PDB file of C-alpha atoms in Angstrom:
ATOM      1  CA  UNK A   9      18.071 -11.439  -4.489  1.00 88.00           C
ATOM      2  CA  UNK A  10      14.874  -8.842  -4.392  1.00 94.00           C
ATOM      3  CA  UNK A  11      15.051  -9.167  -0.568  1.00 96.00           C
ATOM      4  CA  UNK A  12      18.680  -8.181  -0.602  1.00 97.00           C
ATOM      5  CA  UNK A  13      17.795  -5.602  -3.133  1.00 97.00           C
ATOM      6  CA  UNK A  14      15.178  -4.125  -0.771  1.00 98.00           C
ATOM      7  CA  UNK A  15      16.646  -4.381   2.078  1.00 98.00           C
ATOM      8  CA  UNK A  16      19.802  -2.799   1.201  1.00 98.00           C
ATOM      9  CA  UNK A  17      17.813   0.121  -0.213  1.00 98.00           C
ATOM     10  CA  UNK A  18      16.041   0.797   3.055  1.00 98.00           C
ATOM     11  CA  UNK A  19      19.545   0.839   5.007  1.00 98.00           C
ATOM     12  CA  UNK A  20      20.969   2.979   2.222  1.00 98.00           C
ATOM     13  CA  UNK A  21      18.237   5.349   2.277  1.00 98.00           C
ATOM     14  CA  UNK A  22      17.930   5.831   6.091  1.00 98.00           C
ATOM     15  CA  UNK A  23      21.931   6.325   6.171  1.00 98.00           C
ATOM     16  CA  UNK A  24      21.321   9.172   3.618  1.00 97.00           C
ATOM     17  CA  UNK A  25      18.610  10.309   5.805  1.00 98.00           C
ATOM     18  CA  UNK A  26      20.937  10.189   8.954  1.00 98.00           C
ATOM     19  CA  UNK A  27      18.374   8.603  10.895  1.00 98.00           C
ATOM     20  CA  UNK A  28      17.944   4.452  11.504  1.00 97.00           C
ATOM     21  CA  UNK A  29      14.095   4.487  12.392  1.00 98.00           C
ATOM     22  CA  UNK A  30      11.293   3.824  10.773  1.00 98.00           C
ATOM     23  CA  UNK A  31       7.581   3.795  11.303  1.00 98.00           C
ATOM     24  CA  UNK A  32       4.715   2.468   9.555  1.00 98.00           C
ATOM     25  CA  UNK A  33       1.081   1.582   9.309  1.00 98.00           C
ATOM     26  CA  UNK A  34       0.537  -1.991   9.830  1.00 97.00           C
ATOM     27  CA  UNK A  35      -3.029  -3.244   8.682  1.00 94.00           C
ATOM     28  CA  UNK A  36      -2.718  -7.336   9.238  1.00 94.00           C
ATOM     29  CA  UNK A  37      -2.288  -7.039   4.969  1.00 94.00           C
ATOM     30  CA  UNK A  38       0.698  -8.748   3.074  1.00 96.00           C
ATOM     31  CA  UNK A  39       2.086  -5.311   1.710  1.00 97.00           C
ATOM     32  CA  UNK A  40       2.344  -3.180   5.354  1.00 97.00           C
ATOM     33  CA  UNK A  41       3.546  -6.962   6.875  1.00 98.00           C
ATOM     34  CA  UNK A  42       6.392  -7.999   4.058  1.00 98.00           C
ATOM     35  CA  UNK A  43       7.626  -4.060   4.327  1.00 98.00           C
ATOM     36  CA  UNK A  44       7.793  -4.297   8.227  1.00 98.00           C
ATOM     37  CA  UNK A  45       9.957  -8.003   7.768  1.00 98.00           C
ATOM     38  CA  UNK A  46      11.981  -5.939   5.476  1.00 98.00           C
ATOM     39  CA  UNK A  47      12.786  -3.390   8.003  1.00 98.00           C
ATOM     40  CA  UNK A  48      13.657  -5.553  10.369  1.00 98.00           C
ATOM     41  CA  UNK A  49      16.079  -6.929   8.161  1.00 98.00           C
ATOM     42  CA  UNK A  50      17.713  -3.836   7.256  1.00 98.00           C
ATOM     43  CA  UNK A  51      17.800  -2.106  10.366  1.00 98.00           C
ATOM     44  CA  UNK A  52      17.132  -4.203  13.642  1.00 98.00           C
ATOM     45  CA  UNK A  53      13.800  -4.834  15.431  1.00 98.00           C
ATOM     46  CA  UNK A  54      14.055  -2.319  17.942  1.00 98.00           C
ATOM     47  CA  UNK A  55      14.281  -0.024  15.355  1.00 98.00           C
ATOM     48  CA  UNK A  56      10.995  -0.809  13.686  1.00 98.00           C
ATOM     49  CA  UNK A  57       7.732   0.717  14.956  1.00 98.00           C
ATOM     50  CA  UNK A  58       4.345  -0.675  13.711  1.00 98.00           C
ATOM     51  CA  UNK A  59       1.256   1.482  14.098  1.00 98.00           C
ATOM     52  CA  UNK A  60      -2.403  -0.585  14.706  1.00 98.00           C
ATOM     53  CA  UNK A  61      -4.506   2.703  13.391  1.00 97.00           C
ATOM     54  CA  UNK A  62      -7.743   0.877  13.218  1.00 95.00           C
ATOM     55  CA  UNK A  63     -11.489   2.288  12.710  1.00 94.00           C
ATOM     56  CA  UNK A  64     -14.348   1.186  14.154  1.00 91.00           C
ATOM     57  CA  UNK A  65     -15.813  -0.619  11.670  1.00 86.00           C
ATOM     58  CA  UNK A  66     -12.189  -2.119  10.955  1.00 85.00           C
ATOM     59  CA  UNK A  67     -12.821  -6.247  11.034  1.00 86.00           C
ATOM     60  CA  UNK A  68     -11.118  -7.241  14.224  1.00 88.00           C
ATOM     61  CA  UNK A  69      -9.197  -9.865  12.102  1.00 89.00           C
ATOM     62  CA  UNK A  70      -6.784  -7.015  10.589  1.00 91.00           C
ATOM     63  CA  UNK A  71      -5.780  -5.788  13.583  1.00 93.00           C
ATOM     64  CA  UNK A  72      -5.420  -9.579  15.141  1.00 95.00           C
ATOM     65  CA  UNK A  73      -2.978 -10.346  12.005  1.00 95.00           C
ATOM     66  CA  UNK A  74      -0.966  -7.162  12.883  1.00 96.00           C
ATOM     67  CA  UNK A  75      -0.439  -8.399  15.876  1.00 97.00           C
ATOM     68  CA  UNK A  76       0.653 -11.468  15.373  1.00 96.00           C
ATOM     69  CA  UNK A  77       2.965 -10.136  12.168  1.00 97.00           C
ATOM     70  CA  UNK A  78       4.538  -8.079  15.015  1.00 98.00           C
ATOM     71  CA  UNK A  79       4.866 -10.477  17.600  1.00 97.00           C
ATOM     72  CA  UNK A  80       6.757 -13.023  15.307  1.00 97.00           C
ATOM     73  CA  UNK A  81       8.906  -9.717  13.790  1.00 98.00           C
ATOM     74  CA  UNK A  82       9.806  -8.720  17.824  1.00 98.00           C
ATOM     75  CA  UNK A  83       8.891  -5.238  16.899  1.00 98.00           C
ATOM     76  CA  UNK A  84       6.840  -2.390  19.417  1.00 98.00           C
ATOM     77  CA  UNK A  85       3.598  -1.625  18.338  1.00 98.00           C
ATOM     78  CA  UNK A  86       1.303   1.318  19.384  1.00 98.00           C
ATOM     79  CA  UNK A  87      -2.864   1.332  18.683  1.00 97.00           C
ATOM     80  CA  UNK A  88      -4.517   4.499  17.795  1.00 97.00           C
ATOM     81  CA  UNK A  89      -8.257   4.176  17.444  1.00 97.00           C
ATOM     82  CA  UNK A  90      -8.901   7.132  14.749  1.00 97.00           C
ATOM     83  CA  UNK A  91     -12.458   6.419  15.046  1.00 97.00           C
ATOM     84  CA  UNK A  92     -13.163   9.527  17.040  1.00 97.00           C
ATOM     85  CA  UNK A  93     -11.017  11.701  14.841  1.00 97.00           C
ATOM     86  CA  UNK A  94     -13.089  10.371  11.665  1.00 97.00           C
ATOM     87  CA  UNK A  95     -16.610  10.464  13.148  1.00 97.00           C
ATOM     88  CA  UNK A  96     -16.195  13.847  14.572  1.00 97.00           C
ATOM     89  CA  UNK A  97     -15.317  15.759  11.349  1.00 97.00           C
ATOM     90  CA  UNK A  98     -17.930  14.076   9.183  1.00 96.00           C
ATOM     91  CA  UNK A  99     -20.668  14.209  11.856  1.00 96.00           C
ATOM     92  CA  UNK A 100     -19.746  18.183  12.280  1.00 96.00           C
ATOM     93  CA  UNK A 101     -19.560  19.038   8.670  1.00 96.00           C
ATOM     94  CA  UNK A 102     -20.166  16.221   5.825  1.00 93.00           C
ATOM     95  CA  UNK A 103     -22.774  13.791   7.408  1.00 93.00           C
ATOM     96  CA  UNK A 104     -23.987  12.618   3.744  1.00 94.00           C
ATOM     97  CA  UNK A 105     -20.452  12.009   2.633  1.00 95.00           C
ATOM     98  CA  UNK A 106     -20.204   8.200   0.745  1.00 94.00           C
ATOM     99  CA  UNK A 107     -17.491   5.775   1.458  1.00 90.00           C
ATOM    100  CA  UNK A 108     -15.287   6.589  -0.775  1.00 90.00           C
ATOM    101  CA  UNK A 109     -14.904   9.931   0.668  1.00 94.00           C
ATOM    102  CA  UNK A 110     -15.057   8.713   4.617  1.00 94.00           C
ATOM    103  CA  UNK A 111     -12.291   6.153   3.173  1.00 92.00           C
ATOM    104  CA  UNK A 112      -9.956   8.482   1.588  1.00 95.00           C
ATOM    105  CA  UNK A 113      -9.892  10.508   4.756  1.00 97.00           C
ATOM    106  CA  UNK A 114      -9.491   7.252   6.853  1.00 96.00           C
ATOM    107  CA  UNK A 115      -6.196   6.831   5.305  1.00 96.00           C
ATOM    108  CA  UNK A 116      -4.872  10.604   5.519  1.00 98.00           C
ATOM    109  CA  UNK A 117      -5.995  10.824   9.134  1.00 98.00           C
ATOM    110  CA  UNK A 118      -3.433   7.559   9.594  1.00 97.00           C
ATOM    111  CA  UNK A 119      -0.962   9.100   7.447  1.00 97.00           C
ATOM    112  CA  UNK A 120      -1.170  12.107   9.784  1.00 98.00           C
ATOM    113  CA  UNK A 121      -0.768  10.295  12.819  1.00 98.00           C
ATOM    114  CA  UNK A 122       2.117   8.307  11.088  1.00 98.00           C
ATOM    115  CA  UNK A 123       4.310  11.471  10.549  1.00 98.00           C
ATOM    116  CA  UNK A 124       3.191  12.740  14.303  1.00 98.00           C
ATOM    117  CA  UNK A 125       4.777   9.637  15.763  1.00 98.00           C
ATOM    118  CA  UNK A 126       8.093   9.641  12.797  1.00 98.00           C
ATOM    119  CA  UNK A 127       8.543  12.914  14.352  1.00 98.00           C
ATOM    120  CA  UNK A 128       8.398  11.813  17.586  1.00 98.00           C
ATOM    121  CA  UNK A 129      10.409   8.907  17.148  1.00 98.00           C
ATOM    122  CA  UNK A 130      12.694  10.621  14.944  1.00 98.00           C
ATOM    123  CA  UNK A 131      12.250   8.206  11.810  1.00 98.00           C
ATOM    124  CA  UNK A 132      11.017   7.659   8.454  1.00 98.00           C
ATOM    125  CA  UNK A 133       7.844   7.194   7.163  1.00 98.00           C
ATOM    126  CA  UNK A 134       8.233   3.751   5.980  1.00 98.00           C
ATOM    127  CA  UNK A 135       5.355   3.503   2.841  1.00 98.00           C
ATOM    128  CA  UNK A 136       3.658  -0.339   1.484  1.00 98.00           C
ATOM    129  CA  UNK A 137       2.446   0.542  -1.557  1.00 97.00           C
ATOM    130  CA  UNK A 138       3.370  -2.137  -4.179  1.00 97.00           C
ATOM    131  CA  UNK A 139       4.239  -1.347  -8.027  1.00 98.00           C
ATOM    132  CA  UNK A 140       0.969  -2.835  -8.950  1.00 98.00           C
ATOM    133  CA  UNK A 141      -1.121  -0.414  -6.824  1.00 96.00           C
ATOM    134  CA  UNK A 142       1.138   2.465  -7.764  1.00 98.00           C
ATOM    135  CA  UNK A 143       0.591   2.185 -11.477  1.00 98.00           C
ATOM    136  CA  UNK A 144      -3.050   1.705 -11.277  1.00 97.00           C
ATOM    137  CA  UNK A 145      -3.239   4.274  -8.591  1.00 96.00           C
ATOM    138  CA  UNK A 146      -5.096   2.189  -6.314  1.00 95.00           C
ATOM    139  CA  UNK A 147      -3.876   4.103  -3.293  1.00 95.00           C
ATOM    140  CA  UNK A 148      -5.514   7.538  -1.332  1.00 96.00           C
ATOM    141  CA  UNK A 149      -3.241  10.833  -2.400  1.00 96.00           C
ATOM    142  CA  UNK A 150      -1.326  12.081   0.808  1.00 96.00           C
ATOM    143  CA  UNK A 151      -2.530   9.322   2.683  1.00 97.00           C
ATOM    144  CA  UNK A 152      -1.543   5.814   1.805  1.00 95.00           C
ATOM    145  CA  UNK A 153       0.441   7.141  -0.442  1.00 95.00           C
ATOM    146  CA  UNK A 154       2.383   9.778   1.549  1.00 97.00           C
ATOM    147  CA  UNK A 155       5.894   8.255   2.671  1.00 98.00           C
ATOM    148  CA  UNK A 156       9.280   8.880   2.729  1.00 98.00           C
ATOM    149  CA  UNK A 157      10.296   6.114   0.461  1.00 98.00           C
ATOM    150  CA  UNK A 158       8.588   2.728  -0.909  1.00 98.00           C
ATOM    151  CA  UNK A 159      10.474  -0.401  -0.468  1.00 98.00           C
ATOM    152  CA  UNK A 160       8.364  -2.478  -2.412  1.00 98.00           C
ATOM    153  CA  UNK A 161       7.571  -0.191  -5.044  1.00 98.00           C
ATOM    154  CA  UNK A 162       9.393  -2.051  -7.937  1.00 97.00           C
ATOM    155  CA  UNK A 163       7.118  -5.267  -6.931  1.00 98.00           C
ATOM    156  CA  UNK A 164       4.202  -6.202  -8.446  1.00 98.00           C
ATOM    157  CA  UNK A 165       1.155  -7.466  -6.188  1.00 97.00           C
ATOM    158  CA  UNK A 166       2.144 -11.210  -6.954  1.00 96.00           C
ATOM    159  CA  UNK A 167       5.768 -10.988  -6.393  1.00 97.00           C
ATOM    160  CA  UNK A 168       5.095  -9.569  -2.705  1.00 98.00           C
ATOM    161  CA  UNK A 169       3.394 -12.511  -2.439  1.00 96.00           C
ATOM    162  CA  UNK A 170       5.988 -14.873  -3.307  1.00 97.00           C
ATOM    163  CA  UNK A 171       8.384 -13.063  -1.399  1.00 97.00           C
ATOM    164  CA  UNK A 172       6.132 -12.951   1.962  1.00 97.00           C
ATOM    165  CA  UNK A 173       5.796 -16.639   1.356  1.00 97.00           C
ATOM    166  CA  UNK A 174       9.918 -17.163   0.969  1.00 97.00           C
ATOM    167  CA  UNK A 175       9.936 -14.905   4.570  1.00 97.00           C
ATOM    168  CA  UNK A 176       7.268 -17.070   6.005  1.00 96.00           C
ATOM    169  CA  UNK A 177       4.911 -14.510   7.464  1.00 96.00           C
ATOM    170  CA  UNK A 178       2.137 -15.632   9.523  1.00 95.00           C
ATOM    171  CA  UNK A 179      -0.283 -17.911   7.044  1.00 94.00           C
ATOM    172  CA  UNK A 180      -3.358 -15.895   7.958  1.00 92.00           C
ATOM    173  CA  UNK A 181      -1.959 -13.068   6.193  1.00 95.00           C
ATOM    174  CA  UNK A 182      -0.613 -15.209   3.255  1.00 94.00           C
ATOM    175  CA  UNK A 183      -4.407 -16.603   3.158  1.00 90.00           C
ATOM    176  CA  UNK A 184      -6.761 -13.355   3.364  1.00 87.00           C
ATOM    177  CA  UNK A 185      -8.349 -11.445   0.510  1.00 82.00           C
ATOM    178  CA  UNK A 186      -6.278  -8.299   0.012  1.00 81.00           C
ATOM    179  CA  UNK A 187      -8.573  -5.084   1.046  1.00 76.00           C
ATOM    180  CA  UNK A 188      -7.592  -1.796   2.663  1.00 70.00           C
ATOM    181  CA  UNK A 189     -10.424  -2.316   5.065  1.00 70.00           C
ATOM    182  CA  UNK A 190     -11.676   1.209   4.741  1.00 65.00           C
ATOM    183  CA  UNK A 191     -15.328  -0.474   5.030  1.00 64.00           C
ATOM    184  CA  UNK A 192     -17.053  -3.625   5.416  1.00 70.00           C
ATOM    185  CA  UNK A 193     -16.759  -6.396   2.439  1.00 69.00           C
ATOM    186  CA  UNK A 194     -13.936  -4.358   0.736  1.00 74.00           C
ATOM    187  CA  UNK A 195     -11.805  -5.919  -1.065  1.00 82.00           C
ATOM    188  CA  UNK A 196      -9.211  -4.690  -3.903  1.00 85.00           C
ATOM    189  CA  UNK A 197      -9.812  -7.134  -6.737  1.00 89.00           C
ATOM    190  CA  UNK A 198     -13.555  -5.948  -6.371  1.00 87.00           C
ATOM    191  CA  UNK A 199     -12.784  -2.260  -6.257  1.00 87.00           C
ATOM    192  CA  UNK A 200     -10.373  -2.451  -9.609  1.00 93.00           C
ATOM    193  CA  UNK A 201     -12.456  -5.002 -11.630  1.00 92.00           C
ATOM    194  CA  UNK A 202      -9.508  -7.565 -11.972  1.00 95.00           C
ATOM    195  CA  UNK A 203      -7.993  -9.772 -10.318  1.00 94.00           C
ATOM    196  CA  UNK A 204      -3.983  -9.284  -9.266  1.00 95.00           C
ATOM    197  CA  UNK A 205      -2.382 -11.975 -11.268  1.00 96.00           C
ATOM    198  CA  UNK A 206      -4.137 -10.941 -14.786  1.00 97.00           C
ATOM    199  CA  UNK A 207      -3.709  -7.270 -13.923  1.00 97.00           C
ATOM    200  CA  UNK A 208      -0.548  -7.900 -12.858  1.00 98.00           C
ATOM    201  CA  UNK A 209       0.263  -9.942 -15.874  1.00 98.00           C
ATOM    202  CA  UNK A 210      -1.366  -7.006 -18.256  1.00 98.00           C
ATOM    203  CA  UNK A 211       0.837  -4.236 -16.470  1.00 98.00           C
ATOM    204  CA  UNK A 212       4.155  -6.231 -16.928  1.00 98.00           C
ATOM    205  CA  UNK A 213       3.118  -6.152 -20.398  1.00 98.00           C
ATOM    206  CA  UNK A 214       2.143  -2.732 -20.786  1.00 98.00           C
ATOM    207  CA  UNK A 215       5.016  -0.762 -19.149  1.00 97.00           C
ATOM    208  CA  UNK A 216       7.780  -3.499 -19.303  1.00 97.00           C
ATOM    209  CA  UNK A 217       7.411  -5.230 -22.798  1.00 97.00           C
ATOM    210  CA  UNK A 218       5.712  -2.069 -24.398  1.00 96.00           C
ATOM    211  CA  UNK A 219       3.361  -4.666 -26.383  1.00 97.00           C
ATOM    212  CA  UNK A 220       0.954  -3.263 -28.924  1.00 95.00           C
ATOM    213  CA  UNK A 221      -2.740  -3.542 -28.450  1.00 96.00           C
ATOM    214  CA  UNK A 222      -5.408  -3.607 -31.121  1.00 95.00           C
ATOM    215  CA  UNK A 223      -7.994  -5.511 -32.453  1.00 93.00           C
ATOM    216  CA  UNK A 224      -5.417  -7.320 -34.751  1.00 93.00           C
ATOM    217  CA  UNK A 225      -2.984  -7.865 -32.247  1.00 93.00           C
ATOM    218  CA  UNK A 226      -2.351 -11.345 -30.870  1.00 94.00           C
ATOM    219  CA  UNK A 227      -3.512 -10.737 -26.732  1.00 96.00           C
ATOM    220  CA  UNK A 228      -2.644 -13.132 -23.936  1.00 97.00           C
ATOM    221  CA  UNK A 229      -6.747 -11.787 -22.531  1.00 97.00           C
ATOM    222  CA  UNK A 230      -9.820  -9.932 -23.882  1.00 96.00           C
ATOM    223  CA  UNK A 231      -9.080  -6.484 -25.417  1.00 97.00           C
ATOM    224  CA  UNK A 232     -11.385  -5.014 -23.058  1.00 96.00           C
ATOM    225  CA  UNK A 233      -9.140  -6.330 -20.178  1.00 97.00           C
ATOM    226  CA  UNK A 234      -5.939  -4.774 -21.481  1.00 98.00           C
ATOM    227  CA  UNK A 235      -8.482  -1.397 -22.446  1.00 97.00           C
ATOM    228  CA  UNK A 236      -9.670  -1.492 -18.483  1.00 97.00           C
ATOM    229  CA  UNK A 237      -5.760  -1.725 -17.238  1.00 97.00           C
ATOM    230  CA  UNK A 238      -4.894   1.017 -19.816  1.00 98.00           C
ATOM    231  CA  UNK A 239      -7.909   3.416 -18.342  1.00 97.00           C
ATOM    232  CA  UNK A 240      -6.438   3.158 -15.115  1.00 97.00           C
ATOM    233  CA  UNK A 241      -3.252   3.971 -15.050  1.00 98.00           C
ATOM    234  CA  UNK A 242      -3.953   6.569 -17.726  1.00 98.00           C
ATOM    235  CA  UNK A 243      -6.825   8.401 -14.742  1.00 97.00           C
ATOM    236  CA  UNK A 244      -4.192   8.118 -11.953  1.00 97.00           C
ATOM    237  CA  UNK A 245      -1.520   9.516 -13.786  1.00 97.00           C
ATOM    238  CA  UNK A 246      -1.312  12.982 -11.714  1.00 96.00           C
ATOM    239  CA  UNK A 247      -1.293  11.019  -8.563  1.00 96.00           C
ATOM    240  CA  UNK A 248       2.090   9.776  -9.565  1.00 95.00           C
ATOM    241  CA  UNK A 249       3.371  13.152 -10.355  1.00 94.00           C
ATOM    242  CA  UNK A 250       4.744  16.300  -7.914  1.00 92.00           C
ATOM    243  CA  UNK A 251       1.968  19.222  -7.995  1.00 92.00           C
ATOM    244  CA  UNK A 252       2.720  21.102 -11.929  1.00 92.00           C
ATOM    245  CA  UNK A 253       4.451  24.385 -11.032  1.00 95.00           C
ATOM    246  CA  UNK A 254       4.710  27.255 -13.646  1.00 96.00           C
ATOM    247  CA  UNK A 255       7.646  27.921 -15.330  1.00 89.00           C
TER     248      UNK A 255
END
């Protein structure tokens, strides 16, 4: 039913767009590789286009599951090393700059190369983001999280899983730790402190079932699990929001 769900939405939305491509970022990761199955779905593999945007440093396994996620989808693929895009502008002008910073404009410079090539192609941004990375905010600002729509928005992290199993995508993608893969032994469970079944779990509590936590209340985990959750959505609130205007 979600699959129907999802992939009538992308057909409705692209008909409402008047256009019946799409383009997207595919990183070998369940999210990018259950969206792209989607599209097929919805609008016919030739009008699918997956984009390999690796950096150097990228493991060569990410870009060897996007492959083989497009090759059993019978979609066209295009590889853009934005390596020398990166390493120019930080070796120019921010040499000391930390991961976090090289990472976040990793995944605008593919967002910007993503809307070159929608233009081109004359399609739609096609975003991955789940609901579980949404919420938490555990995406870059006008980079991952630039799109024209997000198919799998209303899914948390384990239900893309189920579905991508249900689909059959490639095992190897089923199998991996789930990282963005902005730098070496990433990984997201590591970055947010949890791990995507509890916070899962904790967020379908939170913003569906609107339970009360306290000390006195009777909690499925440790307080200071539910606190953590709470802390970030509650920091990543303005990325969900447009830019304030004055009234």
């Amino acid at each position: 039913y979600e699959i129907e769900r999802a992939v009538a939405f992308i057909r409705a939305y692209c008909h409402q767009a008047g256009l019946n491509k799409v383009v997207l970022g595919l990183s070998g990761g369940i999210d990018s590789s259950l969206s792209a199955a989607l599209a097929v779905q919805a609008l016919g593999k030739e009008n699918v286009l997956g984009l390999l945007l690796p950096y150097r440093k990228s493991s060569a396994h990410s870009t060897d599951d996007a492959t083989v996620l497009a090759e059993s989808l019978g979609i066209k693929t295009k590889t853009i090393d934005i390596s020398p895009m990166v390493d120019a502008y930080f070796a120019m002008h921010q040499e000391e700059a930390d991961s976090l910073r090289k990472g976040n404009f990793m995944a605008r410079m593919r967002m910007s190369v993503l809307y070159d090539f929608s233009s081109q192609e004359a399609a739609l941004v096609l975003g991955t983001s789940n609901r579980t990375e949404l919420l938490v905010g555990y995406f870059t600002q006008f980079g991952d999280g630039a799109c024209a729509f997000e198919p799998i928005g209303h899914l948390y992290k384990t239900e893309v899983r189920i579905l991508s199993q249900v689909l059959d995508l490639p095992q190897s993608i089923l199998n991996k730790a789930p990282t963005a893969d902005l730098w070496e032994g990433q990984t997201d469970e590591g970055e947010l402190g949890i791990t995507y079944p509890v916070l899962d779990e904790i967020l379908y509590q939170l913003t569906e079932q609107h339970i009360e936590v306290s000390e006195t209340a009777k909690l499925d985990y440790p307080l200071a699990s539910y606190q953590h959750v709470m802390k970030l959505v509650s920091r990543s609130e303005y990325k969900r929001q447009l830019p304030p205007v004055l009234e």
